PDB file of C-alpha atoms and ligand atoms in Angstrom:
ATOM      1  CA  MET A   1      18.445 -59.641 -16.770  1.00 91.00           C
ATOM      2  CA  PRO A   2      17.895 -56.349 -18.638  1.00 97.00           C
ATOM      3  CA  THR A   3      17.362 -53.175 -16.604  1.00 98.00           C
ATOM      4  CA  ILE A   4      14.323 -51.384 -17.938  1.00 98.00           C
ATOM      5  CA  GLY A   5      13.409 -47.893 -16.782  1.00 98.00           C
ATOM      6  CA  VAL A   6       9.870 -46.592 -16.427  1.00 98.00           C
ATOM      7  CA  LEU A   7       9.632 -42.875 -17.185  1.00 98.00           C
ATOM      8  CA  ALA A   8       8.311 -41.596 -13.857  1.00 98.00           C
ATOM      9  CA  LEU A   9       7.373 -37.984 -14.599  1.00 97.00           C
ATOM     10  CA  GLN A  10       3.666 -38.807 -14.472  1.00 95.00           C
ATOM     11  CA  GLY A  11       1.320 -41.724 -15.097  1.00 94.00           C
ATOM     12  CA  ASP A  12       0.879 -45.352 -14.073  1.00 94.00           C
ATOM     13  CA  VAL A  13       4.525 -46.069 -13.279  1.00 97.00           C
ATOM     14  CA  ARG A  14       4.089 -48.695 -10.550  1.00 97.00           C
ATOM     15  CA  GLU A  15       1.828 -50.909 -12.670  1.00 96.00           C
ATOM     16  CA  HIS A  16       4.414 -51.044 -15.481  1.00 98.00           C
ATOM     17  CA  ALA A  17       7.249 -51.722 -13.045  1.00 98.00           C
ATOM     18  CA  ARG A  18       5.349 -54.684 -11.569  1.00 97.00           C
ATOM     19  CA  MET A  19       4.609 -56.131 -15.031  1.00 97.00           C
ATOM     20  CA  LEU A  20       8.260 -55.731 -16.111  1.00 98.00           C
ATOM     21  CA  GLN A  21       9.477 -57.582 -13.008  1.00 98.00           C
ATOM     22  CA  GLU A  22       6.987 -60.370 -13.724  1.00 97.00           C
ATOM     23  CA  ALA A  23       8.217 -60.487 -17.317  1.00 97.00           C
ATOM     24  CA  GLY A  24      11.804 -61.062 -16.173  1.00 97.00           C
ATOM     25  CA  ALA A  25      13.373 -57.589 -16.143  1.00 98.00           C
ATOM     26  CA  THR A  26      14.732 -55.332 -13.415  1.00 98.00           C
ATOM     27  CA  ALA A  27      12.514 -52.234 -13.329  1.00 98.00           C
ATOM     28  CA  VAL A  28      13.697 -48.826 -12.126  1.00 98.00           C
ATOM     29  CA  ALA A  29      12.075 -45.384 -12.073  1.00 98.00           C
ATOM     30  CA  VAL A  30      13.608 -42.785 -14.425  1.00 98.00           C
ATOM     31  CA  ARG A  31      13.182 -39.070 -13.701  1.00 97.00           C
ATOM     32  CA  ARG A  32      16.585 -37.567 -14.492  1.00 97.00           C
ATOM     33  CA  PRO A  33      19.124 -37.769 -17.317  1.00 98.00           C
ATOM     34  CA  ALA A  34      21.613 -39.759 -15.176  1.00 98.00           C
ATOM     35  CA  GLU A  35      18.914 -42.343 -14.446  1.00 98.00           C
ATOM     36  CA  LEU A  36      18.104 -42.543 -18.155  1.00 98.00           C
ATOM     37  CA  ASP A  37      21.781 -43.168 -18.951  1.00 98.00           C
ATOM     38  CA  ALA A  38      21.779 -46.193 -16.651  1.00 98.00           C
ATOM     39  CA  VAL A  39      18.957 -48.218 -18.273  1.00 98.00           C
ATOM     40  CA  ASP A  40      18.994 -50.655 -21.212  1.00 98.00           C
ATOM     41  CA  ALA A  41      15.478 -49.705 -22.311  1.00 98.00           C
ATOM     42  CA  LEU A  42      12.545 -47.536 -21.291  1.00 98.00           C
ATOM     43  CA  VAL A  43       8.781 -47.828 -20.815  1.00 98.00           C
ATOM     44  CA  ILE A  44       6.739 -44.660 -21.200  1.00 98.00           C
ATOM     45  CA  PRO A  45       3.540 -45.180 -19.230  1.00 98.00           C
ATOM     46  CA  GLY A  46      -0.070 -44.187 -19.742  1.00 96.00           C
ATOM     47  CA  GLY A  47      -1.172 -40.959 -18.148  1.00 96.00           C
ATOM     48  CA  GLU A  48      -1.517 -37.580 -19.825  1.00 96.00           C
ATOM     49  CA  SER A  49       0.828 -36.785 -22.694  1.00 98.00           C
ATOM     50  CA  THR A  50       0.453 -33.004 -22.354  1.00 98.00           C
ATOM     51  CA  THR A  51       1.547 -33.139 -18.698  1.00 98.00           C
ATOM     52  CA  MET A  52       4.322 -35.623 -19.475  1.00 98.00           C
ATOM     53  CA  TRP A  53       5.668 -33.379 -22.216  1.00 98.00           C
ATOM     54  CA  LYS A  54       5.647 -30.282 -19.935  1.00 98.00           C
ATOM     55  CA  LEU A  55       7.340 -32.171 -17.093  1.00 98.00           C
ATOM     56  CA  ALA A  56       9.901 -33.617 -19.519  1.00 98.00           C
ATOM     57  CA  GLU A  57      10.828 -30.027 -20.438  1.00 97.00           C
ATOM     58  CA  THR A  58      10.864 -28.867 -16.794  1.00 97.00           C
ATOM     59  CA  PHE A  59      13.140 -31.757 -15.788  1.00 96.00           C
ATOM     60  CA  ASP A  60      15.393 -31.243 -18.859  1.00 97.00           C
ATOM     61  CA  MET A  61      14.537 -34.719 -20.039  1.00 98.00           C
ATOM     62  CA  LEU A  62      13.096 -34.102 -23.524  1.00 98.00           C
ATOM     63  CA  GLN A  63      16.422 -33.771 -25.351  1.00 98.00           C
ATOM     64  CA  PRO A  64      18.092 -36.693 -23.499  1.00 98.00           C
ATOM     65  CA  LEU A  65      15.045 -38.864 -24.276  1.00 98.00           C
ATOM     66  CA  ARG A  66      15.171 -37.889 -27.953  1.00 98.00           C
ATOM     67  CA  MET A  67      18.882 -38.590 -28.048  1.00 98.00           C
ATOM     68  CA  ARG A  68      18.648 -42.072 -26.545  1.00 98.00           C
ATOM     69  CA  VAL A  69      15.769 -43.028 -28.843  1.00 98.00           C
ATOM     70  CA  LYS A  70      17.789 -41.775 -31.803  1.00 98.00           C
ATOM     71  CA  GLU A  71      20.744 -43.891 -30.673  1.00 98.00           C
ATOM     72  CA  GLY A  72      18.543 -46.992 -30.750  1.00 98.00           C
ATOM     73  CA  MET A  73      17.458 -47.536 -27.151  1.00 98.00           C
ATOM     74  CA  PRO A  74      14.435 -49.878 -27.099  1.00 98.00           C
ATOM     75  CA  ALA A  75      11.328 -48.123 -25.819  1.00 98.00           C
ATOM     76  CA  TYR A  76       7.714 -49.100 -25.279  1.00 98.00           C
ATOM     77  CA  GLY A  77       4.929 -46.511 -24.916  1.00 98.00           C
ATOM     78  CA  SER A  78       1.379 -47.317 -23.820  1.00 98.00           C
ATOM     79  CA  CYS A  79      -1.440 -44.842 -24.450  1.00 97.00           C
ATOM     80  CA  ALA A  80       0.048 -41.431 -23.488  1.00 97.00           C
ATOM     81  CA  GLY A  81       3.406 -43.174 -24.037  1.00 98.00           C
ATOM     82  CA  MET A  82       2.350 -44.055 -27.595  1.00 98.00           C
ATOM     83  CA  ILE A  83       1.654 -40.355 -28.178  1.00 98.00           C
ATOM     84  CA  MET A  84       5.130 -39.537 -26.819  1.00 98.00           C
ATOM     85  CA  LEU A  85       6.773 -41.922 -29.331  1.00 98.00           C
ATOM     86  CA  ALA A  86       4.869 -40.595 -32.351  1.00 98.00           C
ATOM     87  CA  ASP A  87       6.690 -38.446 -34.898  1.00 98.00           C
ATOM     88  CA  ARG A  88       3.458 -36.537 -35.546  1.00 98.00           C
ATOM     89  CA  ILE A  89       0.259 -36.035 -33.537  1.00 98.00           C
ATOM     90  CA  GLU A  90      -3.270 -34.802 -34.250  1.00 98.00           C
ATOM     91  CA  ASP A  91      -5.494 -33.097 -31.653  1.00 97.00           C
ATOM     92  CA  GLY A  92      -2.581 -32.242 -29.370  1.00 97.00           C
ATOM     93  CA  ILE A  93      -2.683 -28.994 -27.378  1.00 97.00           C
ATOM     94  CA  ALA A  94      -0.981 -25.867 -28.764  1.00 97.00           C
ATOM     95  CA  GLY A  95       2.768 -26.438 -29.026  1.00 97.00           C
ATOM     96  CA  GLN A  96       2.619 -30.024 -27.757  1.00 98.00           C
ATOM     97  CA  GLN A  97       5.832 -31.892 -28.498  1.00 98.00           C
ATOM     98  CA  THR A  98       6.761 -35.532 -28.433  1.00 98.00           C
ATOM     99  CA  ILE A  99       9.938 -37.569 -28.147  1.00 98.00           C
ATOM    100  CA  GLY A 100       9.167 -39.153 -31.508  1.00 98.00           C
ATOM    101  CA  GLY A 101      10.899 -42.102 -33.138  1.00 98.00           C
ATOM    102  CA  ILE A 102       8.004 -43.969 -34.729  1.00 98.00           C
ATOM    103  CA  ASP A 103       7.069 -42.782 -38.204  1.00 98.00           C
ATOM    104  CA  MET A 104       3.335 -42.463 -37.570  1.00 98.00           C
ATOM    105  CA  VAL A 105       0.523 -39.992 -37.002  1.00 98.00           C
ATOM    106  CA  VAL A 106      -1.301 -40.603 -33.707  1.00 98.00           C
ATOM    107  CA  ARG A 107      -4.659 -39.010 -32.985  1.00 97.00           C
ATOM    108  CA  ARG A 108      -4.932 -38.065 -29.334  1.00 96.00           C
ATOM    109  CA  ASN A 109      -8.163 -38.915 -27.443  1.00 94.00           C
ATOM    110  CA  ALA A 110      -9.482 -40.501 -30.651  1.00 92.00           C
ATOM    111  CA  PHE A 111     -11.578 -43.218 -29.006  1.00 87.00           C
ATOM    112  CA  GLY A 112     -12.361 -40.851 -26.138  1.00 76.00           C
ATOM    113  CA  ARG A 113     -14.617 -38.820 -28.356  1.00 64.00           C
ATOM    114  CA  GLN A 114     -16.829 -41.876 -28.818  1.00 58.00           C
ATOM    115  CA  VAL A 115     -16.555 -43.594 -25.459  1.00 70.00           C
ATOM    116  CA  ASP A 116     -14.173 -42.767 -22.601  1.00 83.00           C
ATOM    117  CA  SER A 117     -13.005 -46.279 -21.852  1.00 90.00           C
ATOM    118  CA  PHE A 118     -13.662 -49.842 -22.926  1.00 91.00           C
ATOM    119  CA  GLU A 119     -12.161 -53.306 -22.813  1.00 92.00           C
ATOM    120  CA  GLU A 120     -11.676 -55.618 -25.725  1.00 91.00           C
ATOM    121  CA  ASP A 121      -9.975 -58.862 -26.723  1.00 93.00           C
ATOM    122  CA  LEU A 122      -7.775 -58.374 -29.747  1.00 94.00           C
ATOM    123  CA  ASP A 123      -4.902 -59.987 -31.634  1.00 95.00           C
ATOM    124  CA  PHE A 124      -1.510 -58.595 -30.629  1.00 96.00           C
ATOM    125  CA  ALA A 125       1.412 -60.002 -32.629  1.00 94.00           C
ATOM    126  CA  GLY A 126      -0.599 -63.163 -33.268  1.00 92.00           C
ATOM    127  CA  GLU A 127      -1.821 -63.702 -29.689  1.00 93.00           C
ATOM    128  CA  ARG A 128      -5.268 -62.995 -28.301  1.00 94.00           C
ATOM    129  CA  VAL A 129      -4.902 -60.480 -25.454  1.00 94.00           C
ATOM    130  CA  HIS A 130      -7.397 -58.718 -23.209  1.00 91.00           C
ATOM    131  CA  THR A 131      -6.952 -54.958 -23.441  1.00 93.00           C
ATOM    132  CA  VAL A 132      -8.089 -51.822 -21.622  1.00 95.00           C
ATOM    133  CA  PHE A 133      -8.508 -48.501 -23.459  1.00 95.00           C
ATOM    134  CA  ILE A 134      -8.814 -45.229 -21.493  1.00 94.00           C
ATOM    135  CA  ARG A 135      -9.261 -41.971 -23.460  1.00 94.00           C
ATOM    136  CA  ALA A 136      -7.010 -43.728 -25.904  1.00 95.00           C
ATOM    137  CA  PRO A 137      -5.299 -42.519 -29.052  1.00 96.00           C
ATOM    138  CA  TRP A 138      -5.349 -44.472 -32.286  1.00 97.00           C
ATOM    139  CA  VAL A 139      -2.804 -44.569 -35.078  1.00 98.00           C
ATOM    140  CA  GLU A 140      -4.061 -42.583 -38.015  1.00 97.00           C
ATOM    141  CA  SER A 141      -1.316 -43.603 -40.458  1.00 98.00           C
ATOM    142  CA  VAL A 142       2.092 -45.288 -40.489  1.00 98.00           C
ATOM    143  CA  GLY A 143       5.232 -45.031 -42.625  1.00 98.00           C
ATOM    144  CA  ALA A 144       6.663 -47.921 -44.636  1.00 98.00           C
ATOM    145  CA  ASP A 145       9.020 -49.102 -41.868  1.00 98.00           C
ATOM    146  CA  VAL A 146       6.290 -49.483 -39.254  1.00 98.00           C
ATOM    147  CA  GLU A 147       4.870 -52.937 -38.571  1.00 98.00           C
ATOM    148  CA  VAL A 148       1.212 -53.055 -37.474  1.00 98.00           C
ATOM    149  CA  LEU A 149       0.888 -55.517 -34.557  1.00 98.00           C
ATOM    150  CA  GLY A 150      -2.718 -55.000 -33.591  1.00 97.00           C
ATOM    151  CA  ARG A 151      -6.025 -53.523 -34.630  1.00 97.00           C
ATOM    152  CA  CYS A 152      -9.152 -52.801 -32.674  1.00 93.00           C
ATOM    153  CA  GLU A 153     -12.429 -54.183 -33.979  1.00 82.00           C
ATOM    154  CA  PRO A 154     -14.616 -51.066 -33.859  1.00 74.00           C
ATOM    155  CA  GLY A 155     -13.364 -49.294 -36.981  1.00 84.00           C
ATOM    156  CA  ASP A 156     -10.392 -51.628 -37.538  1.00 93.00           C
ATOM    157  CA  ARG A 157      -8.128 -48.922 -36.115  1.00 96.00           C
ATOM    158  CA  ILE A 158      -4.398 -49.512 -35.679  1.00 98.00           C
ATOM    159  CA  VAL A 159      -3.680 -49.765 -31.938  1.00 98.00           C
ATOM    160  CA  ALA A 160      -0.300 -51.544 -31.725  1.00 98.00           C
ATOM    161  CA  VAL A 161       2.840 -50.894 -33.782  1.00 98.00           C
ATOM    162  CA  ARG A 162       6.534 -51.612 -33.860  1.00 98.00           C
ATOM    163  CA  GLN A 163       9.361 -49.867 -35.663  1.00 98.00           C
ATOM    164  CA  GLY A 164      12.693 -51.573 -34.970  1.00 98.00           C
ATOM    165  CA  PRO A 165      13.404 -51.171 -31.235  1.00 98.00           C
ATOM    166  CA  LEU A 166      10.280 -49.076 -30.603  1.00 98.00           C
ATOM    167  CA  LEU A 167       6.916 -50.511 -29.568  1.00 98.00           C
ATOM    168  CA  ALA A 168       3.653 -48.659 -28.893  1.00 98.00           C
ATOM    169  CA  THR A 169       0.098 -49.616 -27.914  1.00 98.00           C
ATOM    170  CA  SER A 170      -3.040 -47.495 -27.573  1.00 97.00           C
ATOM    171  CA  PHE A 171      -4.155 -49.739 -24.717  1.00 96.00           C
ATOM    172  CA  HIS A 172      -2.891 -50.423 -21.196  1.00 95.00           C
ATOM    173  CA  PRO A 173      -1.634 -53.998 -20.731  1.00 94.00           C
ATOM    174  CA  GLU A 174      -0.260 -52.915 -17.332  1.00 93.00           C
ATOM    175  CA  LEU A 175      -3.828 -52.674 -16.028  1.00 93.00           C
ATOM    176  CA  THR A 176      -4.637 -56.315 -16.797  1.00 91.00           C
ATOM    177  CA  GLY A 177      -3.166 -59.458 -15.279  1.00 86.00           C
ATOM    178  CA  ASP A 178      -1.722 -60.395 -18.659  1.00 92.00           C
ATOM    179  CA  THR A 179       2.055 -59.947 -18.964  1.00 95.00           C
ATOM    180  CA  ARG A 180       2.408 -60.991 -22.611  1.00 96.00           C
ATOM    181  CA  VAL A 181       2.867 -57.504 -24.073  1.00 97.00           C
ATOM    182  CA  HIS A 182       5.565 -56.776 -21.483  1.00 97.00           C
ATOM    183  CA  ARG A 183       7.161 -60.168 -22.216  1.00 97.00           C
ATOM    184  CA  TYR A 184       7.150 -59.286 -25.911  1.00 97.00           C
ATOM    185  CA  PHE A 185       8.991 -56.046 -25.065  1.00 98.00           C
ATOM    186  CA  VAL A 186      11.471 -57.732 -22.716  1.00 98.00           C
ATOM    187  CA  ASP A 187      12.208 -60.281 -25.487  1.00 97.00           C
ATOM    188  CA  MET A 188      12.768 -57.383 -27.916  1.00 97.00           C
ATOM    189  CA  VAL A 189      15.242 -55.817 -25.471  1.00 98.00           C
ATOM    190  CA  ARG A 190      17.082 -59.141 -25.094  1.00 96.00           C
ATOM    191  CA  GLU A 191      17.338 -59.603 -28.874  1.00 93.00           C
ATOM    192  CA  LEU A 192      18.547 -56.089 -29.683  1.00 84.00           C
TER     193      LEU A 192
HETATM  194  N1  LIG B 201      -5.615 -38.906 -23.379  1.00 56.28           N
HETATM  195  C1  LIG B 201      -4.324 -39.089 -22.783  1.00 56.28           C
HETATM  196  C2  LIG B 201      -3.271 -38.223 -23.446  1.00 56.28           C
HETATM  197  O1  LIG B 201      -3.532 -37.443 -24.298  1.00 56.28           O
HETATM  198  C3  LIG B 201      -3.888 -40.531 -22.811  1.00 56.28           C
HETATM  199  C4  LIG B 201      -4.759 -41.354 -21.903  1.00 56.28           C
HETATM  200  C5  LIG B 201      -4.045 -42.480 -21.234  1.00 56.28           C
HETATM  201  O2  LIG B 201      -2.818 -42.588 -21.246  1.00 56.28           O
HETATM  202  N2  LIG B 201      -4.826 -43.304 -20.603  1.00 56.28           N
HETATM  203  O3  LIG B 201      -2.131 -38.329 -23.104  1.00 56.28           O
END
């Protein structure tokens, strides 16, 4: 059984941990570099990317996170976590940094300007899943190595992507009863 950490600086950590357990992984909270060293893979939860970034710096986690992603650790980011995995962001706050790893531009609070939150059924990697969006980002553009796994009907925006061992969604599967996105990630971790 893979051990998958949930970055527990801020955000909906418990919900992800529960979904990971249901999907067949051992879930542990990760706050410090030694805890990061001990996991096979990492989930970066939804929450607030600006706060997560500042706490990552305060806890001396930003460089270790960048290093492990660079070394090929599988990671999955939902919503704020998607922002954290983006190489480039739009509409961040002054100086906002990310972990990076996925060659994409993510626009922060993109849907939030239109409507704060909504639910929608959409195709994720060929399966129909129910999704929840909360002040969600969308993916503005992707590089050649990024696979688009899902789009959202209003505007046909990219909302789910994969680049090698990295997965990101604009939405929050951890807030639904549907474990398929987490199962997809756990399968990725097993294969890599
Ligand atoms: N708007 C938040 C951010 O910028 C993301 C919202 C969420 O994770 N639900 O990080």
